[in-house]
Structure formats: C-alpha cells, structure tokens
Short mmCIF file of C-alpha atoms in Angstrom, two decimals:
data_model
loop_
_atom_site.label_atom_id
_atom_site.label_comp_id
_atom_site.label_asym_id
_atom_site.label_seq_id
_atom_site.Cartn_x
_atom_site.Cartn_y
_atom_site.Cartn_z
CA UNK A 1 157.59 131.36 129.45
CA UNK A 2 161.23 131.98 128.74
CA UNK A 3 163.63 129.07 128.46
CA UNK A 4 165.72 130.76 131.15
CA UNK A 5 164.03 133.70 132.88
CA UNK A 6 167.25 134.72 134.63
CA UNK A 7 169.32 134.96 131.45
CA UNK A 8 169.13 137.35 128.55
CA UNK A 9 168.64 136.95 124.83
CA UNK A 10 172.09 137.43 123.33
CA UNK A 11 171.27 137.62 119.60
CA UNK A 12 168.78 140.28 118.49
CA UNK A 13 168.55 138.54 115.10
CA UNK A 14 167.70 135.09 116.54
CA UNK A 15 164.32 133.50 117.18
CA UNK A 16 164.62 134.01 120.94
CA UNK A 17 164.03 137.75 120.51
CA UNK A 18 160.62 136.91 119.06
CA UNK A 19 159.14 134.47 121.56
CA UNK A 20 161.88 132.83 123.66
CA UNK A 21 159.74 129.78 124.32
CA UNK A 22 160.53 126.48 125.96
CA UNK A 23 159.17 123.86 123.52
CA UNK A 24 158.64 121.38 126.38
CA UNK A 25 155.90 123.58 127.90
CA UNK A 26 152.22 123.23 126.94
CA UNK A 27 150.85 125.49 124.19
CA UNK A 28 150.02 129.07 125.07
CA UNK A 29 146.36 129.88 125.59
CA UNK A 30 144.54 132.37 123.37
CA UNK A 31 141.73 134.81 124.06
CA UNK A 32 139.49 137.18 122.13
CA UNK A 33 140.17 140.87 122.66
CA UNK A 34 138.37 143.67 120.81
CA UNK A 35 140.25 146.54 119.20
CA UNK A 36 140.36 149.48 121.63
CA UNK A 37 140.46 147.16 124.67
CA UNK A 38 143.15 147.20 127.32
CA UNK A 39 145.42 144.15 127.68
CA UNK A 40 147.80 143.40 130.51
CA UNK A 41 150.85 141.35 131.36
CA UNK A 42 151.84 140.10 134.80
CA UNK A 43 155.53 139.76 135.64
CA UNK A 44 156.72 137.55 138.48
CA UNK A 45 158.92 138.78 140.01
CA UNK A 46 158.16 142.43 139.30
CA UNK A 47 160.15 144.18 136.56
CA UNK A 48 163.53 145.18 137.95
CA UNK A 49 165.74 146.15 135.00
CA UNK A 50 165.80 149.91 134.31
CA UNK A 51 165.09 149.81 130.56
CA UNK A 52 162.12 150.68 128.29
CA UNK A 53 159.22 148.25 127.94
CA UNK A 54 157.31 147.72 124.68
CA UNK A 55 154.19 145.91 123.50
CA UNK A 56 154.24 144.46 119.97
CA UNK A 57 151.62 142.67 117.90
CA UNK A 58 151.80 140.56 114.74
CA UNK A 59 148.94 139.50 112.50
CA UNK A 60 148.84 135.71 112.26
CA UNK A 61 149.87 134.35 108.86
CA UNK A 62 147.20 133.04 106.51
CA UNK A 63 146.38 129.38 107.18
CA UNK A 64 147.67 129.58 110.79
CA UNK A 65 146.03 130.23 114.16
CA UNK A 66 147.25 132.31 117.07
CA UNK A 67 147.70 129.08 119.04
CA UNK A 68 149.99 127.46 116.45
CA UNK A 69 151.86 130.28 114.67
CA UNK A 70 155.45 130.97 115.72
CA UNK A 71 155.47 134.69 114.87
CA UNK A 72 158.19 134.38 112.25
CA UNK A 73 159.02 137.08 109.72
CA UNK A 74 159.15 140.86 109.78
CA UNK A 75 155.55 141.15 110.90
CA UNK A 76 155.76 142.77 114.34
CA UNK A 77 154.51 146.30 114.98
CA UNK A 78 154.71 148.32 118.19
CA UNK A 79 151.43 149.29 119.85
CA UNK A 80 152.71 150.83 123.10
CA UNK A 81 155.84 151.69 125.04
CA UNK A 82 156.73 152.73 128.57
CA UNK A 83 159.60 155.05 127.73
CA UNK A 84 162.15 156.55 130.10
CA UNK A 85 162.05 160.22 131.04
CA UNK A 86 164.96 162.42 132.04
CA UNK A 87 164.54 163.87 135.51
CA UNK A 88 167.21 166.38 136.49
CA UNK A 89 170.44 164.38 136.25
CA UNK A 90 168.92 160.90 136.17
CA UNK A 91 166.62 158.77 134.03
CA UNK A 92 163.29 157.42 135.28
CA UNK A 93 162.14 154.08 133.87
CA UNK A 94 158.41 153.82 134.67
CA UNK A 95 158.17 150.02 134.34
CA UNK A 96 160.67 149.36 137.16
CA UNK A 97 158.99 147.62 140.13
CA UNK A 98 155.75 147.06 138.23
CA UNK A 99 154.24 143.60 138.49
CA UNK A 100 151.52 144.41 135.93
CA UNK A 101 151.79 146.47 132.76
CA UNK A 102 149.04 147.44 130.34
CA UNK A 103 148.53 148.60 126.75
CA UNK A 104 145.53 149.40 124.58
CA UNK A 105 144.93 147.47 121.37
CA UNK A 106 144.69 150.09 118.58
CA UNK A 107 141.04 150.91 117.78
CA UNK A 108 141.81 150.83 114.05
CA UNK A 109 143.15 147.25 114.11
CA UNK A 110 141.10 144.97 111.82
CA UNK A 111 139.49 141.94 113.43
CA UNK A 112 141.77 138.90 112.98
CA UNK A 113 144.13 136.62 114.90
CA UNK A 114 147.20 138.34 116.36
CA UNK A 115 150.07 137.52 118.69
CA UNK A 116 150.97 139.95 121.47
CA UNK A 117 154.53 140.25 122.75
CA UNK A 118 155.75 142.24 125.74
CA UNK A 119 159.41 143.10 125.46
CA UNK A 120 161.99 144.64 127.73
CA UNK A 121 165.43 145.01 126.18
CA UNK A 122 168.38 145.84 128.38
CA UNK A 123 171.54 146.84 126.61
CA UNK A 124 173.79 146.23 129.60
CA UNK A 125 175.26 143.12 127.93
CA UNK A 126 175.38 144.54 124.39
CA UNK A 127 179.13 144.13 124.07
CA UNK A 128 179.03 142.28 120.74
CA UNK A 129 177.54 143.03 117.34
CA UNK A 130 173.80 142.15 117.40
CA UNK A 131 174.01 141.51 121.16
CA UNK A 132 171.44 142.69 123.64
#
C-alpha cells in the first residue's frame, strides 16, 4: 500500500522507489510460490498511466525473512515487463486499463525467500534530476 496512491515518487534514489510503504499499516502477508509459477497483482483502480510496467524480485538478506526485510540495497532484478509497442504513429502501452497483471517466476530461481515488486514508472513529472 502506497503512502499516497494518488501521488508519485519524486526521488528515484529514495526508499519510496523500493517499497513506498505506510509504516502505520499492518505487515504485508507472505506466500510460498514455486519457481516457474505465475504470480499476479491486482490494481484498484485499474492501471491508467500510459507507461511500461515491470516486475522485480529481490532475494531476502541472510538472517531476515520476507515478512520483515525492507528490500534495501542493490538487490533487485527484473523478471518481467509489459513494454510499449509502436503502432503506426502512436505508442501502445499494454498495461493501460488492466486491473490484473501477471508474471512468471523464473524457473531457474533457487528456492529461498524473495520480495516481489510491481513497478510502473511514469516520467511525466521528471523535470528534476533523479525525478520520476
């Protein structure tokens, strides 16, 4: 849950780009998912910004659990993306108007605890250095 779902992250180097959590909310739930399985994310309201959508994962640090780790460090790797395509004189963004998006966990991923992050970055307010 974002601290403000109607406002954007304004610093791509800050912690909000990673999780953007409201610390007053209860802890996120975890689940077991096998490598090669499909995972999904539900957006409410449906996705409406015409920008790419990515899925990232990070292996949980030693001594931590997926329920307690904050995802800090340069540990994130992309597992999937819904990229735009050029159609004639326009660009089609496939995630627009989707309420559910899916990705497949890489089959080669070793069994462990991971965090999953779904990210949509719009550059329409990127008017400052490191802005997004």
